[in-house]
Short mmCIF file of C-alpha atoms in Angstrom, two decimals:
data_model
loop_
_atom_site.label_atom_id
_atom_site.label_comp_id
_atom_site.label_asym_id
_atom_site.label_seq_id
_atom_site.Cartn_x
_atom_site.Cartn_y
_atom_site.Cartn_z
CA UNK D 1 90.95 40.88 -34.63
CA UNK D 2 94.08 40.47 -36.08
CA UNK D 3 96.42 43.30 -37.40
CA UNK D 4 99.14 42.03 -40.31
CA UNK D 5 102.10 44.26 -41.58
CA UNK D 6 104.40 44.49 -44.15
CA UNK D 7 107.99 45.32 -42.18
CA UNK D 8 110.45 47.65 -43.39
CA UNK D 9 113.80 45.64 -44.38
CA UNK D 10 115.65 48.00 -46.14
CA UNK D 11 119.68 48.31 -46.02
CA UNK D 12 121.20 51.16 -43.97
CA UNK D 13 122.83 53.46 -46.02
CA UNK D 14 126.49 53.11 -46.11
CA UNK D 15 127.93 55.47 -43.22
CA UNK D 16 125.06 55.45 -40.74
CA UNK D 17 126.59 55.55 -37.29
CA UNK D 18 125.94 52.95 -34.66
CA UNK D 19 126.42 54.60 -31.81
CA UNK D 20 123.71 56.59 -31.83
CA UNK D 21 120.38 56.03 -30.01
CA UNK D 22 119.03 52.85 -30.98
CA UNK D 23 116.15 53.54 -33.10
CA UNK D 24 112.57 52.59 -32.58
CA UNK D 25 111.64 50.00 -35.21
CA UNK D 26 108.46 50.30 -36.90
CA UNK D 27 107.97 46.71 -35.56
CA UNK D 28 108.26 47.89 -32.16
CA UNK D 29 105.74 51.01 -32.71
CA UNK D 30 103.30 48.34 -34.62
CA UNK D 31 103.03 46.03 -31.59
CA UNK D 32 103.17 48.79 -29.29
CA UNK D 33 100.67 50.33 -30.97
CA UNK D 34 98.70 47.22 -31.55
CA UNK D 35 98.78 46.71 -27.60
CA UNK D 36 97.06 49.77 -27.23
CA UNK D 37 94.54 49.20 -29.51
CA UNK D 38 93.75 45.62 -28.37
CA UNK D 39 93.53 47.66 -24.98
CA UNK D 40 90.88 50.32 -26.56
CA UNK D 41 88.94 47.34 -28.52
CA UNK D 42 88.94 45.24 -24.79
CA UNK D 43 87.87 48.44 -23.45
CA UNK D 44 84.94 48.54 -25.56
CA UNK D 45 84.13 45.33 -25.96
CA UNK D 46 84.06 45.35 -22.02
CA UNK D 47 81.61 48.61 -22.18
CA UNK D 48 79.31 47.33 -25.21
CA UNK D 49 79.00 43.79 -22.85
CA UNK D 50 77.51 46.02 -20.02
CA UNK D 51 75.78 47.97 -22.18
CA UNK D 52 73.64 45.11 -23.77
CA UNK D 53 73.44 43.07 -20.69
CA UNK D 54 75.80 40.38 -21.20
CA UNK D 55 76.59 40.22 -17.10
CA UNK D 56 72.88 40.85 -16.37
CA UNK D 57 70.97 37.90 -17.61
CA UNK D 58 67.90 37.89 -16.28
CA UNK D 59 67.66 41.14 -14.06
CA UNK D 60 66.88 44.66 -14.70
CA UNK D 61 62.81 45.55 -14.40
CA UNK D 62 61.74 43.34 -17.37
CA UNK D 63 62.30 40.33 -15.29
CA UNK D 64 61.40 41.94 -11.78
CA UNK D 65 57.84 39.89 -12.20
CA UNK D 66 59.81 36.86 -11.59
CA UNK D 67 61.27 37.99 -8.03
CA UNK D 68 57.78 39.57 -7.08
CA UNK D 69 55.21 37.27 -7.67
CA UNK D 70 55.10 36.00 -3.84
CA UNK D 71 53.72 39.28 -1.55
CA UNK D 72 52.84 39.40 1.99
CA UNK D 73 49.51 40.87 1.27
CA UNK D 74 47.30 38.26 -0.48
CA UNK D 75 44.48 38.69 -2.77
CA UNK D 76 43.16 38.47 -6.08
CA UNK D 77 46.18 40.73 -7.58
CA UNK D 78 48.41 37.37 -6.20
CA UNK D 79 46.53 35.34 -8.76
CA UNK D 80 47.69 37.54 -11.29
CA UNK D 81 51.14 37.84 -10.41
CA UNK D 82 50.96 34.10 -10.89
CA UNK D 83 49.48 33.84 -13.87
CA UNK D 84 51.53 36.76 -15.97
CA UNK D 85 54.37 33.94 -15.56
CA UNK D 86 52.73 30.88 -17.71
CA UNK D 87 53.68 29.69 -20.74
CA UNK D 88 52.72 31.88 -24.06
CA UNK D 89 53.62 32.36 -27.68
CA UNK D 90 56.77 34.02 -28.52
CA UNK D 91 56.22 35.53 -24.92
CA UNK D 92 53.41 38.16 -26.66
CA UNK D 93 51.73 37.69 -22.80
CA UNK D 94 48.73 38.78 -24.88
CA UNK D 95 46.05 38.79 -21.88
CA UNK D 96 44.63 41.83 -19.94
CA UNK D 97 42.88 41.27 -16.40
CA UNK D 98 40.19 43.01 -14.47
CA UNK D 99 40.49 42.45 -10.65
CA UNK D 100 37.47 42.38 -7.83
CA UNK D 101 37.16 41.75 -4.79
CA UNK D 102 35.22 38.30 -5.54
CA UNK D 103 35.61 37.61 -8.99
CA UNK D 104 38.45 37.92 -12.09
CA UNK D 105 38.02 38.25 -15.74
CA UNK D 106 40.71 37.03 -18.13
CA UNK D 107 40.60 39.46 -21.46
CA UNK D 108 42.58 38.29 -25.32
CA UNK D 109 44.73 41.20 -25.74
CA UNK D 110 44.62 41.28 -29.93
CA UNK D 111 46.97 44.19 -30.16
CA UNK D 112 49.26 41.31 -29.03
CA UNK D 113 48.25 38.47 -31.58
CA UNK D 114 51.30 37.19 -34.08
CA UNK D 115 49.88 38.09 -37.28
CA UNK D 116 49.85 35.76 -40.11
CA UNK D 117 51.99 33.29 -37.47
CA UNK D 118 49.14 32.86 -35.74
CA UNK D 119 46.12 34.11 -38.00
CA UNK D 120 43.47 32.06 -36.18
CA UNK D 121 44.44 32.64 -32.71
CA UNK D 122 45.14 28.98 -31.62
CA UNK D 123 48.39 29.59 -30.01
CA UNK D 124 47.16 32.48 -28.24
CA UNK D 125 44.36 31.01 -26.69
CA UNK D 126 46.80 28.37 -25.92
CA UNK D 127 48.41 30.69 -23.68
CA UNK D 128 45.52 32.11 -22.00
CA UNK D 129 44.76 28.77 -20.88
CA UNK D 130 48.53 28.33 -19.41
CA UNK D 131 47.91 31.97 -17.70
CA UNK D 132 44.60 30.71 -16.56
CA UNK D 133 46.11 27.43 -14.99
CA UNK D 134 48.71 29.36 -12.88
CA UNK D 135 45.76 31.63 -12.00
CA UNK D 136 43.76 28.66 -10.12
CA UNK D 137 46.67 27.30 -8.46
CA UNK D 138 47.54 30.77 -7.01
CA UNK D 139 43.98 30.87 -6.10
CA UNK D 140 43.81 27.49 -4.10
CA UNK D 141 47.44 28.46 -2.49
CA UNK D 142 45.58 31.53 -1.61
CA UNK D 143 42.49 30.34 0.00
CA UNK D 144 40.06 30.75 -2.49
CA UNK D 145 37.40 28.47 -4.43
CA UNK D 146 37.13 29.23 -7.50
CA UNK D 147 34.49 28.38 -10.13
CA UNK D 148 35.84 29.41 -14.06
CA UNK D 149 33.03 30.33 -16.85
CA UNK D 150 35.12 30.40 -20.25
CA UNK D 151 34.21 32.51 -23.17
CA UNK D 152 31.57 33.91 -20.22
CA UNK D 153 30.50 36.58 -23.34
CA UNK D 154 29.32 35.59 -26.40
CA UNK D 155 28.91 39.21 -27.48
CA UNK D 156 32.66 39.95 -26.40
CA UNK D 157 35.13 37.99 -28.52
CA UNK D 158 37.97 39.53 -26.21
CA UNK D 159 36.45 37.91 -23.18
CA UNK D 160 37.80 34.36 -22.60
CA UNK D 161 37.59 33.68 -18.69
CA UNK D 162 35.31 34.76 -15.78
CA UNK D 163 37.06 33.20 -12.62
CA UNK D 164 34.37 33.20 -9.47
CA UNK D 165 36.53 33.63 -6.06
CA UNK D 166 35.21 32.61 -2.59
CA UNK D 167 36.23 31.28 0.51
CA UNK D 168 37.78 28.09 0.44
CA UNK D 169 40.58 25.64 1.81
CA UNK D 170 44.44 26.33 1.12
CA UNK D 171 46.03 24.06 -1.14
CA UNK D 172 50.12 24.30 -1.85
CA UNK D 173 50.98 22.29 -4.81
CA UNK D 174 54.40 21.31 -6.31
CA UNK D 175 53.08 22.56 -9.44
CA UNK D 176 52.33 26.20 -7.95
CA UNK D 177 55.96 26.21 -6.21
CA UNK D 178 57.56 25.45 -9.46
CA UNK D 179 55.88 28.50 -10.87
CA UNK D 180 58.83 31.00 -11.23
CA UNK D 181 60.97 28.08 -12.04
CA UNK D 182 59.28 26.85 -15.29
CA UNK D 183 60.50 28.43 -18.76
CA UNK D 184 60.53 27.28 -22.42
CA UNK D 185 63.85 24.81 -22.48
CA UNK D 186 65.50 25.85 -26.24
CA UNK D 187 68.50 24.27 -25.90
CA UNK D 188 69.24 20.38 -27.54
CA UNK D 189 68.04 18.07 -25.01
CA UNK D 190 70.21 14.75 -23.73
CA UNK D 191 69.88 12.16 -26.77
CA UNK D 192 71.48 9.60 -24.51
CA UNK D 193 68.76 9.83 -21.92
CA UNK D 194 65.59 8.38 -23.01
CA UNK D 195 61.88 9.60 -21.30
CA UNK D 196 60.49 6.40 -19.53
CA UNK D 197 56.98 5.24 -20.21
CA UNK D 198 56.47 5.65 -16.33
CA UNK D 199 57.07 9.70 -17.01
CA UNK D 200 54.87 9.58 -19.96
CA UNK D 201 51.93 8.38 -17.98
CA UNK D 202 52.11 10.28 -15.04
CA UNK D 203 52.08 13.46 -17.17
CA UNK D 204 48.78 11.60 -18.90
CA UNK D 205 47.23 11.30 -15.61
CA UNK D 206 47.46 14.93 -14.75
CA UNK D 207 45.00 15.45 -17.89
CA UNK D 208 40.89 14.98 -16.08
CA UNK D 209 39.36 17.01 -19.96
CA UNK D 210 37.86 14.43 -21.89
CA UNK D 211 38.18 16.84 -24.98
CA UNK D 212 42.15 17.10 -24.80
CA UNK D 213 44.46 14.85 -25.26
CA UNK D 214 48.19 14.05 -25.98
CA UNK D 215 49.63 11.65 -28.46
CA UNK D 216 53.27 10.35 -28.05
CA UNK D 217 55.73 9.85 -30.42
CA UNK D 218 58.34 7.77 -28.25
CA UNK D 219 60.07 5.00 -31.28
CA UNK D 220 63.05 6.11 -33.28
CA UNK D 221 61.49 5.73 -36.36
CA UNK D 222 57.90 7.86 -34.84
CA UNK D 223 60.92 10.69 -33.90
CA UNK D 224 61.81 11.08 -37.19
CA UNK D 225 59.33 11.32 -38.87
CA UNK D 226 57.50 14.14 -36.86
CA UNK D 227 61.43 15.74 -36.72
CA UNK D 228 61.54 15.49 -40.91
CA UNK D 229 58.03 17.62 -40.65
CA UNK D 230 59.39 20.06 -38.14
CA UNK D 231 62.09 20.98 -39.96
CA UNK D 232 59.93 21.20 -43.24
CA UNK D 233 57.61 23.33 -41.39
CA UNK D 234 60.49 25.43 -40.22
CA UNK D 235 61.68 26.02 -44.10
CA UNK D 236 58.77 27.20 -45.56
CA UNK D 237 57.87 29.39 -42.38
CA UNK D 238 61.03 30.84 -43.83
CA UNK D 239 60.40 31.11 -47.02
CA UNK D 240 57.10 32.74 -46.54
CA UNK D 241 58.02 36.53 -46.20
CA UNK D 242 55.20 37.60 -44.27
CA UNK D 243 54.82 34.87 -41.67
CA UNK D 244 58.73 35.49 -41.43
CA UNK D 245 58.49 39.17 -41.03
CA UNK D 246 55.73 38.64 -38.29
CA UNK D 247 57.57 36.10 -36.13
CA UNK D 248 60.80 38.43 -36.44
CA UNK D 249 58.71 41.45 -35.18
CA UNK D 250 59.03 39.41 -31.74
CA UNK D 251 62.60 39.00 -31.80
CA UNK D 252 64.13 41.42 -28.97
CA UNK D 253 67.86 42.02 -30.19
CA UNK D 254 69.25 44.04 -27.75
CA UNK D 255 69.13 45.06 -24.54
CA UNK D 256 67.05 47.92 -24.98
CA UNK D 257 64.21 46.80 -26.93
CA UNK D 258 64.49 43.59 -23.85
CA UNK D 259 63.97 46.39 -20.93
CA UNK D 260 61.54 48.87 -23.30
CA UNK D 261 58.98 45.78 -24.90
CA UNK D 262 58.94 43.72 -21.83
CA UNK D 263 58.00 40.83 -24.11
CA UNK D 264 59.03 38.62 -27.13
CA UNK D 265 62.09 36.43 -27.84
CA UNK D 266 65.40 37.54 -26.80
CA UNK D 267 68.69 35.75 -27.32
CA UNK D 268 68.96 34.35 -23.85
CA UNK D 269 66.02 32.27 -24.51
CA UNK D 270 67.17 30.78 -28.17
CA UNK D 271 68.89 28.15 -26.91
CA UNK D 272 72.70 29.87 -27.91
CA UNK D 273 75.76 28.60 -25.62
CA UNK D 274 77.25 31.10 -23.64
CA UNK D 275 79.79 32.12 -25.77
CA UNK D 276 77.11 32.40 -28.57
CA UNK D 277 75.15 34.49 -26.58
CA UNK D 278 77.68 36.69 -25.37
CA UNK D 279 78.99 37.64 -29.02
CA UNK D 280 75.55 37.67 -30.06
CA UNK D 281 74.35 40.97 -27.83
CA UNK D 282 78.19 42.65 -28.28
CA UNK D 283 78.28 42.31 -32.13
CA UNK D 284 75.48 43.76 -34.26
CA UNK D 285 72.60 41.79 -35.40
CA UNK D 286 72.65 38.98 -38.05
CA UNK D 287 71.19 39.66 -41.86
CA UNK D 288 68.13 38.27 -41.50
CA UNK D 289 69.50 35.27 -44.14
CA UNK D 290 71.62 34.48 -41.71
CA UNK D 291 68.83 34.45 -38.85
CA UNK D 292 67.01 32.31 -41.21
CA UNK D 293 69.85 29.67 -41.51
CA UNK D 294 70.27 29.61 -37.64
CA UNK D 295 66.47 29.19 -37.44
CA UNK D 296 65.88 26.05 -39.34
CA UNK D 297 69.33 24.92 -38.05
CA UNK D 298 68.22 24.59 -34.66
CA UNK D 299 64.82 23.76 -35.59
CA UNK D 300 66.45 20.80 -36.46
CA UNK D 301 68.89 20.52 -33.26
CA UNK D 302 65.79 20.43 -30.99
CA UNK D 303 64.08 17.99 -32.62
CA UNK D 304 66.45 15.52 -32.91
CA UNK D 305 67.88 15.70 -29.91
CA UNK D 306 64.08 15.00 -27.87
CA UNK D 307 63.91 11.88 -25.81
CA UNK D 308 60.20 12.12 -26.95
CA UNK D 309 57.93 14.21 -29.30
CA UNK D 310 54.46 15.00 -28.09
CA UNK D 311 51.21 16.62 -30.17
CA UNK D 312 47.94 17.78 -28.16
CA UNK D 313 45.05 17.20 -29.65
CA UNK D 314 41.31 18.60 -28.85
CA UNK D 315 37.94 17.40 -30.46
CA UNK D 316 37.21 21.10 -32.38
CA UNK D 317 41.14 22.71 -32.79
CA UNK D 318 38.55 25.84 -34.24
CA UNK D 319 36.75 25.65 -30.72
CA UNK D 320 38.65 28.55 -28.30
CA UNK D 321 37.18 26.87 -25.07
CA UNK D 322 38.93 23.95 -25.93
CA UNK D 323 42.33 25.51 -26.96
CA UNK D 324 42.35 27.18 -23.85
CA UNK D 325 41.35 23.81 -22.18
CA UNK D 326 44.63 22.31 -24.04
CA UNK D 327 46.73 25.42 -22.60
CA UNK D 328 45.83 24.32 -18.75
CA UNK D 329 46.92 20.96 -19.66
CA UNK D 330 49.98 22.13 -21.40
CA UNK D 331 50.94 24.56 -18.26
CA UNK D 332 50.10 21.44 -15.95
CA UNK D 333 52.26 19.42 -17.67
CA UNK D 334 55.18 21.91 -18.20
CA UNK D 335 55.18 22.76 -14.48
CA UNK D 336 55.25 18.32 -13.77
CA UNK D 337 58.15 18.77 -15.64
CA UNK D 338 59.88 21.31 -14.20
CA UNK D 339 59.50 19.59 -10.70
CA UNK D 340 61.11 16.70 -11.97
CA UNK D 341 63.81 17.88 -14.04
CA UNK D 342 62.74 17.78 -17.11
CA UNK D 343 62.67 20.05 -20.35
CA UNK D 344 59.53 21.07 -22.59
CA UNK D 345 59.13 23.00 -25.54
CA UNK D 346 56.11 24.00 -28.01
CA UNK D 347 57.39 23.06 -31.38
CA UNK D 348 54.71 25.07 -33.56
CA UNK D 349 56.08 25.09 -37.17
CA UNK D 350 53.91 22.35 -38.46
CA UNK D 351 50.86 23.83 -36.86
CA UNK D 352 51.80 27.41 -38.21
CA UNK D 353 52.21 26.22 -41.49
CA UNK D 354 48.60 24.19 -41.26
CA UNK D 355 47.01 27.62 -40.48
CA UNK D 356 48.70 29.55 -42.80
CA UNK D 357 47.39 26.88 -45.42
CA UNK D 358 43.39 26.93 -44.52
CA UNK D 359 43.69 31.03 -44.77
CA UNK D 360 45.61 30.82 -47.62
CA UNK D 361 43.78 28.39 -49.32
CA UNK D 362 46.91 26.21 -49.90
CA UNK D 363 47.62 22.98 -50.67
CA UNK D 364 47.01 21.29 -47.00
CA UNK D 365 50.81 19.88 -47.02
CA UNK D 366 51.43 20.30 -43.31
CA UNK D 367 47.36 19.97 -42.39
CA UNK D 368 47.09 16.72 -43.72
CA UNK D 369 50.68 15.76 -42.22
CA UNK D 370 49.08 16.19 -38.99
CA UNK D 371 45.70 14.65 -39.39
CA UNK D 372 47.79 11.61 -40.55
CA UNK D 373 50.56 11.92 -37.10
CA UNK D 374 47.11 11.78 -35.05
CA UNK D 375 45.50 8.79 -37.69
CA UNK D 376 42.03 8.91 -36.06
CA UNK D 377 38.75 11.62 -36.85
CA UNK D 378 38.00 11.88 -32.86
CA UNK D 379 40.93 14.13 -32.37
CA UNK D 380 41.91 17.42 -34.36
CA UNK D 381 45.99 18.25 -34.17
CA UNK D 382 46.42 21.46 -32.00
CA UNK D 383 50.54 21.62 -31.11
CA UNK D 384 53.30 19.92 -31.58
CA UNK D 385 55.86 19.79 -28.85
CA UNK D 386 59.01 18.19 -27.31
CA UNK D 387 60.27 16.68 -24.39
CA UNK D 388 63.66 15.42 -22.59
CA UNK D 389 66.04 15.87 -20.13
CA UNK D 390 68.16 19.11 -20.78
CA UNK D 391 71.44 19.86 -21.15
CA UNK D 392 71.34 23.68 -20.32
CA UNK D 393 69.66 25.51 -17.91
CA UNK D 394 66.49 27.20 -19.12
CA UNK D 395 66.83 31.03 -19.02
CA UNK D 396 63.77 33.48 -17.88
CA UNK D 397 61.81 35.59 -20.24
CA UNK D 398 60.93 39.33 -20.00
CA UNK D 399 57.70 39.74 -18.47
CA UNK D 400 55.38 42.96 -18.55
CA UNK D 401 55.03 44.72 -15.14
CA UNK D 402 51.51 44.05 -13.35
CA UNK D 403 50.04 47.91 -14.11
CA UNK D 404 50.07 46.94 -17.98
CA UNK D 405 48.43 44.04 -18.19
CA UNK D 406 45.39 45.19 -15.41
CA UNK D 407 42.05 46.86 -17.23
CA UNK D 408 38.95 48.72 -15.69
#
């Protein structure tokens, strides 16, 4: 902040005496009293840092789930610990969980869908496939066989995953170690260090579903293209009120709403430099113009700055078996990643905007982009996403504690 002042430079009268007590200027009681205030404002700017947890990334109880997924008492509630952690949209965590002795069901919580940002439920079956992929490798690091009946109910639309648990051998994977270490990487990725083909295919190789697949979009040229639509994508997301007002009821802009909600987007997972994200919890939040502007800004960042864009496909993107199929892969892949330093991201405009279209009944701008990105009728577009070698450290995302996501 800066103070300005016009000083007073007016002639003594004629007679004044100087030998009296030198007189305190007006200068001097302006910066003295600009000292103190630059004292009260550093005072509390100091407090309103603590107060909105800009020295306590990370901790407090919405993040505890993190730190207390490993126990010393194993059983099925370890498979849930483990799979509360995986990958989801705009961190809604929208799954519930019923725990036996021998067998788990995976529930869709719909009180937790995105609205007209998700108005056909792809993304969040996405992510109950990521929660169910953590589940099964906490279950063979646990000692358990497992056999998995999706969408085990026809009559209950809720129920997505009946998970059979028996004896069985103990299996520790890289990919279950590298659990608590995986998170959504929002920050521009290294431009100068390009994903080698070698990468590429091992992350193929990890996929054994003959209905999912992954299509790569590695030359400069391929990049920009699917970059030009993710911006697009981003702009009329914005434009569109509601789907705008629905993604921004997930935005967690202080520290309270972080610690209260448990869930959603906060500002330590935006992909904001320090600085940014320091100023961003002490001064109040943006106009939502503003927001907007940032949005589609670093919409654009992150997609230019990927060593490689990535779209997974299924054979029926209307089919929730096989979106949840394509959410295994997707956690599979992200953990790979994570284990070998590497960043991932879903980059969901495009697909947003494709749904939005068939409810809407829309001109299929961004539908028929993606049909065209994928050029063949054996595969149906599910989700765009990125991938490269990061610049920033990923940062965790609240998670809900274990009691709230558990169901009778």
């Amino acid at each position: 902040m800066t103070l300005s002042t016009q000083e007073n430079t007016a002639t003594p009268a004629p007679g004044a005496s100087s030998s009296r007590r030198p007189a305190i200027s007006r200068r001097k009681v302006i910066v003295g009293s600009g000292a103190g205030l630059l004292v009260l404002l550093s005072g509390g700017i100091i407090w309103r840092a603590v107060d909105q947890g800009v020295f306590s990334t990370g901790e407090g109880p919405a993040y505890e789930p993190w730190e207390q997924w490993h126990t010393a008492t194993k059983g099925p509630l370890d498979l849930v610990r483990a799979a509360i952690l995986a990958a989801n949209p705009h961190d809604s965590q929208p799954w519930l969980f019923r725990v036996r002795k021998t067998q788990l069901d995976l529930f869709a919580d719909h009180q937790r869908n995105l609205g007209h940002i998700d108005p056909l439920l792809r993304e969040m079956h996405i992510g109950l496939g990521c929660a169910l992929e953590n589940l099964l490798l906490a279950a063979a690091t646990n000692g358990y066989a497992t056999q998995v009946t999706l969408l085990p109910d026809p009559a209950d639309a809720t129920a997505v995953a009946r998970i059979e648990l028996a004896p069985g051998a103990t299996n520790v994977t890289d990919l279950y170690q590298a659990i608590a270490r995986r998170h959504t990487n929002r920050y521009p990725y290294d431009s100068t260090r390009p994903v080698a083909t070698a990468t590429l295919d091992a992350l193929h190789a990890l996929n054994d579903d003959t209905d999912v697949t992954v299509f790569w979009f590695t030359s400069s040229d391929e990049r920009k293209r699917v970059a030009d639509l993710m911006v697009a994508a981003a702009k009329a997301l914005v434009a569109d009120k509601v789907q705008n007002e629905d993604s921004a009821r997930w935005m967690r802009n202080n520290w309270q709403e972080v610690q209260q909600h448990r869930s959603g987007i906060t500002l330590d997972v935006q992909g904001l430099s320090d600085l940014q994200r320091a100023f961003g919890k002490i001064l109040p939040s943006l106009p939502q113009d503003q927001q907007d502007d940032f949005f589609i800004q670093n919409t654009e960042q992150q997609a230019r700055s990927a060593g490689v864009l990535g779209l997974l496909a299924v054979r029926q993107s209307h089919d929730n078996a096989q979106r949840m199929r394509a959410g295994r892969l997707w956690q599979r892949m992200h953990l790979w990643a994570t284990v070998h330093g590497l960043a991932m991201q879903p980059m969901n405009q495009i697909a947003e905007r494709a749904d939005r279209e068939t409810t809407q009944g829309i001109p299929p701008r961004f539908g028929d982009a993606l049909k065209t990105l994928i050029g063949s009728s054996s595969w149906e577009p599910l989700m765009p996403f990125r991938l490269g070698y990061p610049t920033h450290e990923a940062l965790r995302s609240p998670r809900r504690a274990l009691h709230d996501v558990l169901r009778t």
